[in-house]
């Protein structure tokens, strides 16, 4: 089958690899029709991880079930399904509590809970930027889509990751009706967090970034754009909230945060959030913070740890939640919003490409070239 394969830093190729197949009785095999490039793929693409060359990338997948193992009882051949990026079993102590991002069964690496497709350190699972995808524990993991799935794939595919993740950011930040909410990062995840906050009737949503096209997308859904290359985001948020700070804050950038001049500051958005959110306010962090290299010469990494202004965080009595999204907690309800015509998350999509064009898609998205907000790939044409 054709697949997008990691080959080394900033190098992916579309190659022929052995077909994905069912390996366990509980597996489902999906013919992938829509699969996205995600900001999380860039951690691997940029060579920040130790992903072995040859691995198939892609964790935001949608397609048609073409085979089910003998132990599968719910999902049927022909179903259109969206697959959460978490590979979860459904029966371990964490899955039982809804913590499917921290499944105790699916990651064979000792001491690491949780698994994902096409990811470094998240288990051996190949991704779905390919013609076929093996879905372990298919009955649990596949979200069977409604009858309009084939026509609305670019909406439903956002249920694999970025819409639930944006929603998770607002859940972790405890967003309630009327709240003022600041979102750092107006990439696909930040835009979905802003979208989620509007669905939760936030009183005011502010989005911080420096790419005009991404800020314009945020503005399209009623968020106030804040360009941190032109103004201090903290000052602007204080001004907009009459000197108090936002009620809630969402971090949708991660440890690759940089200043508008392009210098990396892994702690920049965390510390800006502590400053921008009010006393006793709440912060949700979904941007990825991978444990950093203790040998890094950058003293912001402080011997492998990311420097965080804990003193101010404590003084302000703030609360923070973080981590990978438990997609299954949200995807069914968000699916209903799409099906009922209340949501159209595909508004973040800027490009729909054939799988063969993935290397160019990665290049543009990685450079955050103007207009390249979210890239969707179609392996099956
Ligand atoms: P992205 O990299 O395209 O978006 C990040 C945006 O942040 C960019 O537009 C960039 O200009 C902006 N940015 C950089 N530094 C900034 C700063 N100092 N202040 C404000 N904005 C800044 O990627 P994305 O797809 O939107 O993903 C964002 C993060 O979310 C990544 O770390 C990704 O790995 C993570 N993620 C987490 C989960 C989860 O389950 N927790 C799921 C998906 C993605
Ligand atoms: Zn993703």
Short mmCIF file of C-alpha atoms and ligand atoms in Angstrom, two decimals:
data_model
loop_
_atom_site.label_atom_id
_atom_site.label_comp_id
_atom_site.label_asym_id
_atom_site.label_seq_id
_atom_site.Cartn_x
_atom_site.Cartn_y
_atom_site.Cartn_z
CA UNK A 1 0.00 0.00 0.00
CA UNK A 2 1.02 3.62 -0.43
CA UNK A 3 1.91 5.44 2.78
CA UNK A 4 3.58 8.59 4.11
CA UNK A 5 6.75 7.41 5.79
CA UNK A 6 9.07 9.27 8.16
CA UNK A 7 12.57 9.22 6.69
CA UNK A 8 14.49 11.72 8.82
CA UNK A 9 14.32 15.35 9.96
CA UNK A 10 12.09 17.30 7.55
CA UNK A 11 11.95 14.33 5.22
CA UNK A 12 8.85 12.29 4.51
CA UNK A 13 8.27 10.13 1.45
CA UNK A 14 5.26 8.50 -0.14
CA UNK A 15 6.39 4.87 -0.40
CA UNK A 16 5.08 1.40 -0.98
CA UNK A 17 5.00 -0.47 2.34
CA UNK A 18 3.45 -3.83 3.33
CA UNK A 19 -0.34 -3.62 3.58
CA UNK A 20 -1.76 -2.97 7.04
CA UNK A 21 -3.80 -6.04 8.08
CA UNK A 22 -5.82 -7.37 10.99
CA UNK A 23 -3.47 -8.99 13.50
CA UNK A 24 -5.78 -9.66 16.47
CA UNK A 25 -9.38 -10.94 16.54
CA UNK A 26 -10.52 -7.55 17.87
CA UNK A 27 -8.89 -5.55 15.04
CA UNK A 28 -10.71 -3.60 12.37
CA UNK A 29 -9.12 -2.73 9.03
CA UNK A 30 -10.02 0.66 7.55
CA UNK A 31 -9.53 1.87 3.99
CA UNK A 32 -8.51 5.42 4.75
CA UNK A 33 -10.27 8.04 2.65
CA UNK A 34 -9.40 11.18 4.64
CA UNK A 35 -6.42 11.78 6.94
CA UNK A 36 -4.95 15.02 8.25
CA UNK A 37 -1.52 16.46 8.85
CA UNK A 38 -1.40 17.70 12.46
CA UNK A 39 0.83 20.06 14.41
CA UNK A 40 1.71 16.96 16.43
CA UNK A 41 3.16 15.31 13.31
CA UNK A 42 5.60 18.19 13.18
CA UNK A 43 7.30 17.04 16.42
CA UNK A 44 8.38 13.95 14.47
CA UNK A 45 8.83 15.77 11.15
CA UNK A 46 11.16 18.36 12.67
CA UNK A 47 13.30 15.60 14.16
CA UNK A 48 12.48 16.46 17.78
CA UNK A 49 11.70 12.82 18.60
CA UNK A 50 13.46 9.52 18.15
CA UNK A 51 10.85 8.09 15.75
CA UNK A 52 12.51 5.36 13.71
CA UNK A 53 12.67 5.98 9.95
CA UNK A 54 10.16 3.86 8.09
CA UNK A 55 7.22 4.45 10.42
CA UNK A 56 3.96 5.46 8.77
CA UNK A 57 2.68 8.81 10.08
CA UNK A 58 -0.91 9.97 10.62
CA UNK A 59 -3.23 9.88 13.61
CA UNK A 60 -6.29 11.81 12.34
CA UNK A 61 -8.06 9.19 10.28
CA UNK A 62 -11.41 8.50 8.68
CA UNK A 63 -12.43 5.79 6.25
CA UNK A 64 -14.47 2.75 5.36
CA UNK A 65 -14.26 -0.54 7.25
CA UNK A 66 -13.10 -3.23 4.83
CA UNK A 67 -12.45 -6.12 7.23
CA UNK A 68 -13.28 -7.01 10.83
CA UNK A 69 -11.61 -9.65 13.01
CA UNK A 70 -13.69 -12.57 14.33
CA UNK A 71 -13.91 -10.92 17.78
CA UNK A 72 -15.53 -7.73 16.46
CA UNK A 73 -19.26 -7.60 17.19
CA UNK A 74 -20.39 -4.00 16.62
CA UNK A 75 -18.51 -2.46 13.71
CA UNK A 76 -19.38 -3.83 10.26
CA UNK A 77 -17.73 -3.93 6.87
CA UNK A 78 -18.94 -0.90 4.92
CA UNK A 79 -19.29 1.37 7.96
CA UNK A 80 -17.73 4.80 7.65
CA UNK A 81 -15.73 5.42 10.82
CA UNK A 82 -13.64 8.15 12.39
CA UNK A 83 -10.80 6.82 14.53
CA UNK A 84 -9.65 8.70 17.66
CA UNK A 85 -5.90 9.31 17.70
CA UNK A 86 -5.68 7.43 21.04
CA UNK A 87 -5.24 3.68 20.73
CA UNK A 88 -7.20 2.45 23.76
CA UNK A 89 -8.50 -0.90 25.00
CA UNK A 90 -11.71 0.22 26.71
CA UNK A 91 -11.39 -2.18 29.65
CA UNK A 92 -8.37 -1.09 31.73
CA UNK A 93 -8.72 0.96 34.91
CA UNK A 94 -7.94 4.21 33.07
CA UNK A 95 -10.21 3.57 30.06
CA UNK A 96 -13.04 2.67 32.45
CA UNK A 97 -12.70 6.15 33.91
CA UNK A 98 -12.72 7.80 30.49
CA UNK A 99 -8.95 8.35 30.47
CA UNK A 100 -8.41 6.72 27.09
CA UNK A 101 -5.33 8.85 26.41
CA UNK A 102 -3.67 6.96 29.26
CA UNK A 103 -4.75 3.42 28.37
CA UNK A 104 -2.82 0.86 30.42
CA UNK A 105 -3.02 -1.89 27.80
CA UNK A 106 -1.95 -0.57 24.43
CA UNK A 107 1.56 0.82 25.01
CA UNK A 108 4.01 -2.02 25.50
CA UNK A 109 6.75 0.33 26.74
CA UNK A 110 7.16 -0.09 30.49
CA UNK A 111 6.25 3.02 32.45
CA UNK A 112 4.39 4.77 29.63
CA UNK A 113 0.58 4.90 29.62
CA UNK A 114 -1.30 5.71 26.44
CA UNK A 115 -0.75 5.03 22.76
CA UNK A 116 -1.39 6.69 19.42
CA UNK A 117 -1.00 5.95 15.71
CA UNK A 118 2.19 6.99 13.94
CA UNK A 119 3.80 8.56 16.99
CA UNK A 120 7.18 8.42 18.73
CA UNK A 121 7.07 6.76 22.18
CA UNK A 122 3.33 6.07 21.89
CA UNK A 123 3.43 2.41 20.94
CA UNK A 124 4.27 0.52 17.75
CA UNK A 125 1.16 1.51 15.75
CA UNK A 126 1.53 2.69 12.19
CA UNK A 127 -0.41 5.76 11.15
CA UNK A 128 -3.20 6.29 8.66
CA UNK A 129 -1.56 8.60 6.12
CA UNK A 130 -1.84 5.48 4.02
CA UNK A 131 -4.32 3.44 2.05
CA UNK A 132 -5.07 1.11 4.97
CA UNK A 133 -5.07 1.42 8.77
CA UNK A 134 -5.16 -1.32 11.40
CA UNK A 135 -7.40 -0.24 14.30
CA UNK A 136 -6.84 -2.33 17.46
CA UNK A 137 -9.89 -2.91 19.69
CA UNK A 138 -11.98 -1.75 16.77
CA UNK A 139 -15.35 -2.03 18.51
CA UNK A 140 -14.18 0.42 21.18
CA UNK A 141 -12.13 2.79 19.05
CA UNK A 142 -14.20 3.25 15.88
CA UNK A 143 -16.82 5.98 15.94
CA UNK A 144 -19.39 4.80 13.39
CA UNK A 145 -20.49 7.87 11.44
CA UNK A 146 -23.98 8.85 10.27
CA UNK A 147 -25.22 8.46 6.72
CA UNK A 148 -23.90 11.82 5.50
CA UNK A 149 -20.30 10.80 6.35
CA UNK A 150 -19.13 10.26 2.77
CA UNK A 151 -20.16 13.77 1.69
CA UNK A 152 -18.89 15.52 4.83
CA UNK A 153 -15.57 13.78 5.44
CA UNK A 154 -13.62 17.00 6.05
CA UNK A 155 -15.98 17.83 8.90
CA UNK A 156 -16.12 14.40 10.50
CA UNK A 157 -12.36 13.80 10.27
CA UNK A 158 -11.86 16.65 12.76
CA UNK A 159 -13.38 14.29 15.37
CA UNK A 160 -10.21 12.17 15.33
CA UNK A 161 -8.24 14.81 17.16
CA UNK A 162 -8.37 18.56 16.81
CA UNK A 163 -11.98 19.32 17.65
CA UNK A 164 -12.07 17.04 20.72
CA UNK A 165 -8.63 18.40 21.66
CA UNK A 166 -9.77 22.01 21.38
CA UNK A 167 -12.87 21.07 23.39
CA UNK A 168 -10.63 19.34 25.96
CA UNK A 169 -8.63 22.57 26.36
CA UNK A 170 -11.83 24.40 27.26
CA UNK A 171 -12.91 21.57 29.60
CA UNK A 172 -9.55 21.62 31.40
CA UNK A 173 -9.88 25.40 31.65
CA UNK A 174 -13.46 24.99 33.01
CA UNK A 175 -14.95 27.40 30.46
CA UNK A 176 -18.51 28.37 31.33
CA UNK A 177 -21.13 30.62 29.76
CA UNK A 178 -20.14 34.26 29.92
CA UNK A 179 -16.44 33.65 30.65
CA UNK A 180 -13.66 35.61 29.03
CA UNK A 181 -11.25 33.12 27.47
CA UNK A 182 -7.77 33.67 26.05
CA UNK A 183 -6.28 31.14 23.67
CA UNK A 184 -2.57 31.11 22.95
CA UNK A 185 -1.97 29.74 19.46
CA UNK A 186 -4.34 30.08 16.50
CA UNK A 187 -3.13 26.97 14.71
CA UNK A 188 -5.70 24.27 13.99
CA UNK A 189 -5.91 23.24 17.67
CA UNK A 190 -6.19 26.80 18.98
CA UNK A 191 -8.84 27.59 16.37
CA UNK A 192 -10.80 24.53 17.52
CA UNK A 193 -10.44 25.64 21.14
CA UNK A 194 -11.83 29.05 20.16
CA UNK A 195 -14.66 27.32 18.26
CA UNK A 196 -15.39 25.17 21.34
CA UNK A 197 -15.42 28.20 23.63
CA UNK A 198 -18.00 29.86 21.40
CA UNK A 199 -20.13 26.67 21.54
CA UNK A 200 -19.93 26.97 25.34
CA UNK A 201 -21.25 30.55 25.12
CA UNK A 202 -18.05 32.20 26.30
CA UNK A 203 -18.60 35.92 26.76
CA UNK A 204 -15.36 36.90 25.05
CA UNK A 205 -12.77 34.83 23.19
CA UNK A 206 -9.31 36.22 22.49
CA UNK A 207 -6.81 34.43 20.24
CA UNK A 208 -3.08 35.17 20.29
CA UNK A 209 -0.80 34.39 17.33
CA UNK A 210 1.26 36.31 14.80
CA UNK A 211 0.10 34.80 11.51
CA UNK A 212 -2.50 37.16 9.99
CA UNK A 213 -4.27 34.38 8.09
CA UNK A 214 -4.72 32.29 11.24
CA UNK A 215 -5.86 35.31 13.24
CA UNK A 216 -8.34 36.09 10.48
CA UNK A 217 -9.80 32.57 10.85
CA UNK A 218 -10.21 33.19 14.58
CA UNK A 219 -11.95 36.46 13.82
CA UNK A 220 -14.32 34.65 11.43
CA UNK A 221 -15.86 32.85 14.42
CA UNK A 222 -16.06 35.94 16.57
CA UNK A 223 -12.78 35.77 18.49
CA UNK A 224 -10.78 38.93 19.09
CA UNK A 225 -7.44 38.53 17.29
CA UNK A 226 -4.29 39.60 19.15
CA UNK A 227 -1.13 39.83 17.05
CA UNK A 228 1.79 39.43 19.43
CA UNK A 229 4.25 40.67 16.82
CA UNK A 230 2.55 44.07 17.05
CA UNK A 231 1.48 44.30 20.67
CA UNK A 232 2.17 42.73 24.06
CA UNK A 233 -0.51 40.05 24.37
CA UNK A 234 -0.59 40.32 28.16
CA UNK A 235 -1.14 44.11 28.03
CA UNK A 236 -3.86 43.75 25.40
CA UNK A 237 -5.67 41.03 27.38
CA UNK A 238 -5.49 43.17 30.54
CA UNK A 239 -6.94 46.09 28.58
CA UNK A 240 -9.77 43.97 27.18
CA UNK A 241 -10.60 42.53 30.63
CA UNK A 242 -10.47 45.87 32.46
CA UNK A 243 -7.23 45.04 34.28
CA UNK A 244 -8.40 41.76 35.80
CA UNK A 245 -7.18 39.16 33.33
CA UNK A 246 -9.14 36.51 31.47
CA UNK A 247 -11.29 34.08 33.45
CA UNK A 248 -9.88 31.13 31.53
CA UNK A 249 -6.84 30.40 29.39
CA UNK A 250 -5.99 27.69 26.88
CA UNK A 251 -2.49 26.75 25.76
CA UNK A 252 -2.55 25.45 22.17
CA UNK A 253 1.08 25.94 21.12
CA UNK A 254 3.35 23.59 23.09
CA UNK A 255 7.05 23.55 23.92
CA UNK A 256 7.91 24.70 20.40
CA UNK A 257 6.53 28.16 21.31
CA UNK A 258 8.64 30.92 19.87
CA UNK A 259 8.77 34.67 19.93
CA UNK A 260 7.63 36.56 16.83
CA UNK A 261 11.29 36.78 15.74
CA UNK A 262 11.44 32.98 15.58
CA UNK A 263 13.50 32.22 18.69
CA UNK A 264 12.22 29.25 20.67
CA UNK A 265 11.02 29.77 24.23
CA UNK A 266 9.44 26.55 25.50
CA UNK A 267 8.02 28.32 28.56
CA UNK A 268 6.71 31.43 26.81
CA UNK A 269 3.02 30.64 26.49
CA UNK A 270 2.78 29.03 29.95
CA UNK A 271 4.21 32.10 31.63
CA UNK A 272 2.14 34.45 29.45
CA UNK A 273 -0.96 32.51 30.51
CA UNK A 274 -0.14 32.89 34.20
CA UNK A 275 0.13 36.64 33.57
CA UNK A 276 -2.97 36.87 31.34
CA UNK A 277 -5.39 34.84 33.44
CA UNK A 278 -7.00 36.39 36.51
CA UNK A 279 -6.45 35.44 40.15
CA UNK A 280 -8.20 32.10 40.85
CA UNK A 281 -8.63 31.58 37.09
CA UNK A 282 -8.22 28.29 35.28
CA UNK A 283 -5.81 27.15 32.56
CA UNK A 284 -6.01 24.18 30.16
CA UNK A 285 -2.83 23.07 28.40
CA UNK A 286 -3.16 20.83 25.33
CA UNK A 287 -0.05 22.06 23.50
CA UNK A 288 2.50 19.25 23.69
CA UNK A 289 5.37 19.45 26.16
CA UNK A 290 7.67 16.52 25.55
CA UNK A 291 10.34 15.97 28.24
CA UNK A 292 13.29 17.92 26.91
CA UNK A 293 16.90 17.06 26.34
CA UNK A 294 18.90 17.58 29.56
CA UNK A 295 21.97 18.36 27.43
CA UNK A 296 20.30 21.26 25.68
CA UNK A 297 22.45 24.40 25.71
CA UNK A 298 19.36 26.57 26.04
CA UNK A 299 19.11 27.53 29.70
CA UNK A 300 15.34 27.93 29.34
CA UNK A 301 15.24 24.16 29.45
CA UNK A 302 16.96 24.29 32.88
CA UNK A 303 18.64 20.90 32.81
CA UNK A 304 15.80 19.18 31.03
CA UNK A 305 12.95 20.92 32.81
CA UNK A 306 10.89 23.72 31.34
CA UNK A 307 11.15 26.84 33.51
CA UNK A 308 7.69 27.82 34.73
CA UNK A 309 6.81 30.76 36.96
CA UNK A 310 5.30 28.58 39.65
CA UNK A 311 5.55 31.35 42.26
CA UNK A 312 3.20 33.66 40.36
CA UNK A 313 0.95 30.72 39.45
CA UNK A 314 0.67 29.86 43.17
CA UNK A 315 0.26 33.47 44.27
CA UNK A 316 -2.62 33.93 41.85
CA UNK A 317 -4.29 30.74 43.07
CA UNK A 318 -4.71 29.44 39.56
CA UNK A 319 -5.54 25.88 38.55
CA UNK A 320 -4.10 24.08 35.54
CA UNK A 321 -5.07 20.90 33.74
CA UNK A 322 -3.05 19.39 30.95
CA UNK A 323 -2.19 16.43 28.76
CA UNK A 324 -3.34 14.44 25.78
CA UNK A 325 -7.02 14.56 24.94
CA UNK A 326 -9.26 11.60 25.77
CA UNK A 327 -10.99 11.83 22.39
CA UNK A 328 -13.75 9.34 23.19
CA UNK A 329 -15.07 11.61 25.94
CA UNK A 330 -16.24 14.10 23.36
CA UNK A 331 -16.34 12.70 19.82
CA UNK A 332 -19.85 11.24 19.88
CA UNK A 333 -21.50 14.46 21.07
CA UNK A 334 -19.44 16.63 18.73
CA UNK A 335 -20.41 14.26 15.89
CA UNK A 336 -24.06 15.02 16.64
CA UNK A 337 -23.39 18.75 16.37
CA UNK A 338 -21.94 18.16 12.89
CA UNK A 339 -24.72 15.82 11.78
CA UNK A 340 -27.45 18.18 13.01
CA UNK A 341 -25.90 21.00 10.96
CA UNK A 342 -24.88 23.01 14.02
CA UNK A 343 -21.13 22.74 13.45
CA UNK A 344 -18.83 22.79 10.45
CA UNK A 345 -15.31 22.22 11.81
CA UNK A 346 -13.93 21.93 8.26
CA UNK A 347 -13.80 25.73 8.24
CA UNK A 348 -10.18 25.31 9.48
CA UNK A 349 -9.21 23.37 6.33
CA UNK A 350 -7.07 25.27 3.85
CA UNK A 351 -5.86 22.45 1.56
CA UNK A 352 -7.17 19.06 0.44
CA UNK A 353 -4.42 17.06 -1.30
CA UNK A 354 -3.81 13.61 -2.76
CA UNK A 355 -1.63 11.39 -0.60
CA UNK A 356 1.15 11.74 -3.22
CA UNK A 357 1.32 15.46 -2.46
CA UNK A 358 1.89 14.92 1.28
CA UNK A 359 5.62 15.89 1.28
CA UNK A 360 4.76 19.36 -0.07
CA UNK A 361 1.88 19.64 2.38
CA UNK A 362 4.24 18.90 5.27
CA UNK A 363 6.76 21.45 4.01
CA UNK A 364 4.23 24.28 3.72
CA UNK A 365 2.42 23.47 6.98
CA UNK A 366 5.73 23.20 8.87
CA UNK A 367 6.79 26.65 7.62
CA UNK A 368 3.33 27.98 8.50
CA UNK A 369 3.28 29.44 5.01
CA UNK A 370 0.51 32.02 4.60
CA UNK A 371 -2.80 30.30 4.01
CA UNK A 372 -1.63 26.79 5.03
CA UNK A 373 -3.82 26.35 8.11
CA UNK A 374 -4.89 22.70 7.97
CA UNK A 375 -3.97 20.09 5.40
CA UNK A 376 -6.25 17.16 4.63
CA UNK A 377 -5.01 14.20 2.58
CA UNK A 378 -7.10 11.78 0.53
CA UNK A 379 -5.33 8.43 0.06
CA UNK A 380 -8.19 6.93 -1.89
CA UNK A 381 -8.31 9.86 -4.34
P1 LIG B 1 0.60 24.60 14.95
O1 LIG B 1 2.01 24.42 15.34
O2 LIG B 1 0.28 24.78 13.51
O3 LIG B 1 -0.04 25.81 15.76
C1 LIG B 1 0.62 26.46 16.77
C2 LIG B 1 0.41 27.95 16.60
O4 LIG B 1 1.01 28.60 17.72
C3 LIG B 1 1.07 28.54 15.35
O5 LIG B 1 0.10 29.24 14.58
C4 LIG B 1 2.14 29.49 15.92
O6 LIG B 1 2.32 30.67 15.15
C5 LIG B 1 1.58 29.83 17.29
N1 LIG B 1 2.59 30.25 18.26
C6 LIG B 1 3.90 29.92 18.35
N2 LIG B 1 4.47 30.55 19.40
C7 LIG B 1 3.51 31.30 19.98
C8 LIG B 1 3.47 32.19 21.09
N3 LIG B 1 4.58 32.41 21.82
N4 LIG B 1 2.31 32.80 21.39
C9 LIG B 1 1.17 32.57 20.67
N5 LIG B 1 1.14 31.74 19.59
C10 LIG B 1 2.30 31.13 19.25
O7 LIG B 1 -0.09 23.28 15.45
P2 LIG B 1 -1.52 22.75 15.97
O8 LIG B 1 -1.91 21.65 15.07
O9 LIG B 1 -2.47 23.85 16.17
O10 LIG B 1 -1.08 22.12 17.35
C11 LIG B 1 -0.75 22.93 18.46
C12 LIG B 1 -0.21 22.10 19.61
O11 LIG B 1 -1.22 21.19 20.07
C13 LIG B 1 0.99 21.22 19.22
O12 LIG B 1 1.90 21.18 20.30
C14 LIG B 1 0.34 19.86 19.07
O13 LIG B 1 1.26 18.81 19.23
C15 LIG B 1 -0.66 19.91 20.19
N6 LIG B 1 -1.71 18.88 20.17
C16 LIG B 1 -2.04 18.33 21.36
C17 LIG B 1 -3.03 17.38 21.44
C18 LIG B 1 -3.43 16.81 22.76
O14 LIG B 1 -4.12 15.80 22.80
N7 LIG B 1 -3.07 17.41 23.87
C19 LIG B 1 -3.67 16.97 20.27
C20 LIG B 1 -3.33 17.58 19.06
C21 LIG B 1 -2.34 18.52 19.02
ZN1 LIG B 2 -3.38 15.53 15.61
#
